[in-house]
C-alpha positions as a printed Julia matrix, in Angstrom:
396×3 Matrix{Float64}:
 -14.42  -30.58   71.81
 -11.49  -28.18   71.53
  -8.46  -28.24   73.81
  -7.97  -24.49   73.38
  -9.45  -23.37   76.73
 -10.86  -19.93   77.37
  -7.91  -19.17   79.61
  -5.58  -19.4    76.63
  -7.96  -17.43   74.42
  -7.85  -14.61   76.95
  -4.07  -14.77   77.29
  -3.71  -14.75   73.52
  -5.96  -11.69   73.23
  -3.81   -9.91   75.79
  -0.68  -10.93   73.88
  -2.12   -9.43   70.69
  -3.04   -6.21   72.47
   0.4    -5.77   74.02
   2.18   -6.55   70.78
   0.04   -4.03   68.87
   0.0    -1.27   71.44
   3.65   -1.26   72.42
   5.91   -1.61   69.35
   9.58   -1.95   70.15
  12.25    0.25   68.58
  14.32   -1.25   65.77
  17.87   -2.4    66.51
  18.67   -3.64   62.97
  21.08   -6.3    64.19
  21.84   -8.98   61.6
  22.51  -12.66   61.98
  26.03  -13.76   60.92
  26.36  -14.04   57.15
  26.16  -17.56   55.68
  29.57  -18.97   54.77
  28.7   -21.01   51.66
  29.09  -20.13   47.98
  25.35  -19.65   47.37
  22.89  -16.95   48.26
  19.93  -18.19   50.3
  16.26  -18.19   49.39
  13.34  -18.9    51.65
   9.76  -19.91   50.94
   6.89  -20.43   53.37
   4.86  -23.63   53.28
   1.89  -25.15   55.07
   1.08  -28.85   55.24
  -2.26  -30.27   56.36
  -2.53  -33.75   57.84
  -6.12  -34.73   57.15
  -5.64  -37.99   59.04
  -5.17  -36.2    62.36
  -7.24  -33.81   64.42
  -5.18  -30.96   65.85
  -4.98  -31.33   69.64
  -4.5   -27.55   69.85
  -7.97  -27.18   68.3
  -9.81  -30.44   67.66
 -12.35  -28.76   65.37
  -9.62  -28.67   62.71
  -7.23  -31.09   61.01
  -3.59  -30.82   61.98
  -2.01  -27.9    60.09
   1.78  -27.48   60.17
   3.44  -24.28   58.98
   7.08  -24.08   58.03
   9.7   -22.7    55.69
  12.16  -23.99   53.13
  15.67  -22.54   53.03
  17.52  -23.33   49.8
  20.58  -22.39   47.71
  19.55  -19.43   45.58
  20.76  -17.36   42.69
  22.2   -14.06   43.88
  19.45  -11.43   43.83
  18.93   -8.06   45.37
  16.78   -8.23   48.42
  18.69   -6.98   51.4
  18.17   -8.19   54.94
  14.67   -8.75   56.26
  13.0    -9.78   59.53
  12.6   -13.52   60.08
   8.78  -13.17   60.32
   6.1   -10.85   59.01
   5.42   -7.79   61.17
   2.33   -9.1    62.96
   3.87  -12.49   63.76
   7.18  -10.84   64.68
   5.46   -8.62   67.24
   3.68  -11.59   68.81
   6.92  -13.57   68.85
   8.79  -10.78   70.64
   6.12  -10.44   73.3
   6.15  -14.18   73.97
   9.97  -14.32   73.96
  10.23  -11.62   76.62
   8.89  -14.13   79.14
  11.91  -16.4    78.76
  14.8   -14.24   77.58
  13.85  -10.9    79.13
  12.54   -7.71   77.49
  15.89   -6.28   76.37
  16.96   -9.42   74.5
  13.46   -9.92   73.09
  13.5    -6.35   71.78
  16.83   -6.92   70.07
  15.65  -10.2    68.55
  12.41   -8.7    67.3
  14.34   -6.37   65.05
  17.07   -8.73   63.94
  17.56   -9.15   60.2
  18.31  -12.38   58.35
  19.92  -12.95   54.96
  17.48  -15.24   53.13
  15.53  -13.61   50.3
  11.88  -14.6    49.99
  11.18  -16.68   46.86
  14.6   -16.02   45.33
  15.34  -18.15   42.22
  16.8   -21.57   42.97
  20.54  -21.7    42.26
  20.86  -23.1    38.7
  24.23  -24.66   39.52
  22.63  -26.98   42.11
  21.02  -29.78   40.12
  20.11  -32.15   42.97
  20.23  -30.99   46.58
  20.32  -33.18   49.68
  17.41  -32.44   52.02
  17.48  -31.76   55.75
  14.39  -31.64   57.98
  14.52  -29.51   61.12
  12.28  -29.22   64.19
  12.91  -26.47   66.79
  12.95  -26.73   70.55
   9.76  -26.67   72.63
   8.33  -23.15   72.36
  10.61  -22.03   69.54
  10.21  -21.58   65.78
  12.53  -22.66   62.95
  13.14  -18.96   62.24
  14.77  -18.75   65.69
  17.61  -20.81   64.17
  18.11  -18.76   60.99
  21.9   -18.59   61.44
  22.19  -22.38   61.33
  19.6   -23.05   58.63
  20.77  -20.29   56.28
  24.35  -21.48   56.54
  23.39  -25.02   55.55
  21.39  -23.73   52.58
  24.31  -21.59   51.43
  26.34  -24.8    51.14
  23.83  -26.46   48.82
  21.33  -28.09   51.18
  17.57  -27.67   51.04
  16.42  -27.28   54.65
  12.78  -27.73   55.62
  11.96  -26.31   59.05
   8.53  -26.97   60.55
   6.77  -25.25   63.46
   4.75  -27.76   65.51
   1.49  -25.91   66.07
   0.57  -25.66   69.74
   4.12  -26.5    70.84
   5.6   -23.26   69.49
   4.96  -20.18   71.63
   2.86  -18.56   68.93
   1.98  -19.52   65.35
   0.22  -17.08   63.03
  -1.35  -18.4    59.85
  -1.8   -16.46   56.61
  -5.51  -15.96   57.32
  -4.67  -14.21   60.6
  -5.53  -17.16   62.87
  -3.21  -17.34   65.86
  -2.45  -20.46   67.92
  -0.6   -20.08   71.19
   1.36  -22.63   73.17
  -1.24  -25.04   74.54
   0.79  -28.26   74.23
   3.96  -29.46   75.92
   3.43  -27.47   79.11
   5.05  -29.04   82.17
   4.71  -32.81   82.45
   2.48  -32.87   79.35
   5.57  -32.67   77.16
   6.05  -36.41   77.71
   2.9   -37.18   75.7
   2.47  -34.02   73.61
   5.91  -34.52   72.07
   4.28  -37.17   69.87
   2.65  -34.39   67.85
   6.1   -33.13   66.84
   7.13  -36.7    65.98
   4.14  -37.14   63.68
   4.74  -33.68   62.16
   8.29  -34.59   61.15
   7.24  -37.97   59.78
   4.55  -36.24   57.72
   7.13  -33.79   56.38
   9.35  -36.68   55.26
   6.44  -38.21   53.35
   5.52  -34.9    51.71
   9.0   -34.14   50.35
   8.32  -36.06   47.15
   5.29  -33.84   46.47
   7.12  -30.51   46.7
   6.63  -28.47   43.53
   7.62  -25.09   42.15
  11.36  -24.38   42.37
  11.92  -27.69   44.2
  10.39  -29.95   41.56
  13.08  -32.37   40.38
  15.72  -30.64   42.52
  15.55  -32.69   45.72
  17.82  -35.7    46.19
  15.56  -37.92   48.29
  18.3   -40.54   48.59
  20.14  -38.08   50.84
  17.78  -37.06   53.64
  18.98  -35.95   57.06
  16.93  -35.0    60.13
  17.96  -32.79   63.01
  16.66  -30.44   65.63
  17.3   -28.7    68.92
  16.01  -29.92   72.28
  12.52  -31.34   71.58
  13.44  -31.17   67.9
  16.61  -33.17   68.46
  14.79  -36.0    70.19
  12.08  -35.82   67.51
  14.8   -36.44   64.92
  15.87  -39.59   66.77
  12.32  -40.94   66.64
  11.88  -40.04   62.97
  15.11  -41.81   62.05
  14.01  -44.89   63.99
  10.67  -45.01   62.18
  11.51  -44.01   58.61
  14.3   -45.66   56.63
  14.32  -42.81   54.09
  16.39  -40.95   56.68
  20.14  -41.38   56.21
  21.6   -39.27   59.05
  20.39  -37.76   62.32
  21.63  -35.05   64.7
  20.29  -34.34   68.17
  21.28  -30.82   69.26
  21.08  -30.89   73.05
  17.8   -32.78   73.29
  17.06  -34.67   76.52
  15.22  -37.94   75.75
  11.99  -38.55   77.63
   9.03  -40.85   77.32
   8.92  -42.89   74.11
  12.13  -41.29   72.83
  14.12  -43.5    75.2
  13.06  -46.49   73.13
  14.34  -45.02   69.85
  17.11  -47.09   68.24
  18.13  -45.42   64.98
  20.42  -47.49   62.8
  21.66  -44.5    60.8
  24.79  -42.54   61.76
  23.92  -40.38   64.79
  25.53  -37.26   66.25
  24.64  -35.85   69.67
  25.85  -32.3    70.43
  25.61  -31.25   74.07
  26.07  -28.08   76.07
  28.62  -27.8    78.87
  27.31  -28.48   82.34
  27.01  -25.2    84.28
  29.01  -24.58   87.42
  27.32  -23.83   90.72
  28.99  -20.4    90.68
  26.48  -19.45   87.94
  23.46  -20.42   90.04
  21.08  -17.91   91.65
  21.83  -17.12   95.3
  21.06  -20.33   97.22
  18.62  -20.26  100.13
  20.99  -22.49  102.1
  23.95  -24.83  101.73
  21.67  -27.85  101.47
  20.15  -26.44   98.25
  23.6   -26.09   96.72
  24.55  -29.65   97.63
  21.28  -31.16   96.42
  21.37  -29.18   93.18
  24.93  -30.29   92.45
  24.07  -33.92   93.17
  20.98  -33.66   90.98
  23.03  -32.32   88.08
  25.45  -35.24   88.39
  22.59  -37.75   88.41
  20.95  -36.06   85.41
  24.15  -36.23   83.4
  24.68  -39.88   84.31
  21.11  -40.64   83.21
  21.54  -38.66   80.0
  24.79  -40.48   79.19
  23.22  -43.88   79.8
  20.2   -43.08   77.65
  22.4   -41.79   74.86
  24.45  -44.99   74.88
  21.27  -47.08   74.67
  19.74  -44.96   71.9
  22.97  -45.05   69.86
  23.61  -48.74   70.49
  22.46  -49.86   67.04
  23.66  -46.87   65.03
  26.06  -47.41   62.14
  28.24  -44.62   63.59
  27.76  -42.46   66.66
  29.52  -39.67   68.48
  28.71  -37.27   71.27
  30.39  -33.88   71.26
  30.22  -31.2    73.95
  30.71  -27.5    73.22
  32.38  -25.77   76.14
  30.95  -22.43   77.21
  27.51  -23.19   75.77
  24.29  -23.81   77.64
  20.96  -25.06   76.36
  19.67  -21.89   74.69
  22.98  -20.92   73.07
  21.86  -23.07   70.13
  19.21  -20.46   69.2
  19.71  -17.13   67.42
  18.81  -15.46   70.72
  22.42  -16.21   71.71
  23.3   -13.13   69.64
  21.51  -11.03   72.26
  22.6   -13.08   75.28
  24.77  -10.22   76.58
  21.5    -8.38   77.26
  20.23  -11.19   79.49
  21.26  -10.2    82.98
  21.2   -11.96   86.29
  21.5   -15.62   87.29
  17.72  -16.09   87.39
  17.45  -15.78   83.58
  20.93  -17.08   82.74
  21.19  -20.17   84.97
  21.38  -23.31   82.82
  20.27  -21.33   79.76
  23.13  -19.09   78.63
  26.85  -19.77   78.79
  29.89  -17.48   78.65
  30.76  -18.29   75.03
  30.31  -15.44   72.56
  26.91  -15.93   70.94
  28.11  -15.69   67.34
  31.09  -17.95   68.09
  28.85  -20.65   69.52
  26.49  -20.52   66.54
  29.44  -20.72   64.15
  30.69  -23.89   65.85
  27.22  -25.48   65.82
  26.81  -24.69   62.11
  30.22  -26.09   61.21
  29.77  -29.28   63.24
  26.28  -29.82   61.8
  27.41  -29.31   58.23
  30.54  -31.45   58.67
  28.44  -34.39   59.87
  25.88  -34.15   57.07
  28.67  -33.6    54.52
  30.43  -36.72   55.73
  27.4   -39.01   55.92
  25.33  -37.76   52.98
  28.03  -36.54   50.59
  31.1   -38.56   51.53
  33.15  -35.47   52.42
  35.53  -36.14   55.31
  34.5   -34.2    58.43
  37.98  -34.65   59.86
  38.87  -32.32   62.66
  35.45  -30.64   62.78
  34.01  -33.9    64.12
  37.07  -34.54   66.27
  38.07  -37.61   64.27
  41.62  -36.3    63.96
  41.91  -33.9    66.84
  39.38  -31.09   67.28
  39.4   -28.01   65.05
  37.74  -25.96   67.78
  39.18  -25.75   71.27
  35.64  -25.5    72.61
  34.64  -28.93   71.21
  35.41  -32.1    73.14
  34.41  -35.73   72.64
  32.25  -37.19   75.41
  33.38  -40.79   76.03
């Protein structure tokens, strides 16, 4: 029996109708250019886990779409949208619910730098591999700035979209799956689907063919992600010793994740706690007091859980990026100036310039993987000898 109820089928039909009937005008904004010496290629992939039924539709095996970003030979291709036109339209319509119509319109027409199926860079003989899972509701393509930058520095980055947890997934045959998992309290159990998806991806790396055949250094595997993806990386590292390094980008552990004890080097990158001055107008003074006290308790809980999770790690550090909030880790930060009002901004978007925040995240992420996987000193980027960025602080 399927878990894709008629309610979601109807909502999905409406989403398709809106996306088709009301196209949004192009803005042609581009993500920041990658900083590495290589051009960036991108190739779509789909993995099927025949051992699992898909809880989003139990009539089918679990099917996981994704992309591979990789160092490429310089080719002509120009900028392109992160998704095909049909999927892009659906994505924009879904995004409008959480970032507002103006920002969703800008993000629909953003252009990225990766060239589809570009030739693999001949100068890169063996590339370390990074596996990425996005936040709940998001897609790997919503983090193109980060993933392209890593690929431009010689990494092969595999980003997967957990079907049913992402807002909308569109397969090559036109089938569309909406967000039917991880809604409300269900995230505590449904997060296990993302965990199994990442573990499957780790096992399938050795089978990758085409331009990746013989090019992947499977002795240097890192896992990372944002929010749900960050906590998924912690679980994957705990359960698979092929993983050599793990980064949690602002993920809040819940459920089984609290029991994860990775032994690999671990980095936790957090947003800055918002001030009450950013909050929506309070109904009364009691709300302000209770909200402030709740934020303090949440941070104390988060700190305690982080210490427990990192207790067996070979190396661990927690960094906080001032001016950032939880959604500043996504490419949508580039359109955050279009998100108005405390109702949409509260706890989601900080005052840091969107491109600046993404640059810091990319540099910190790369410095950690460079240090652990390649033996390149991260130095000031990881605040081991001061902090290269004024916005980055070490959380004791």
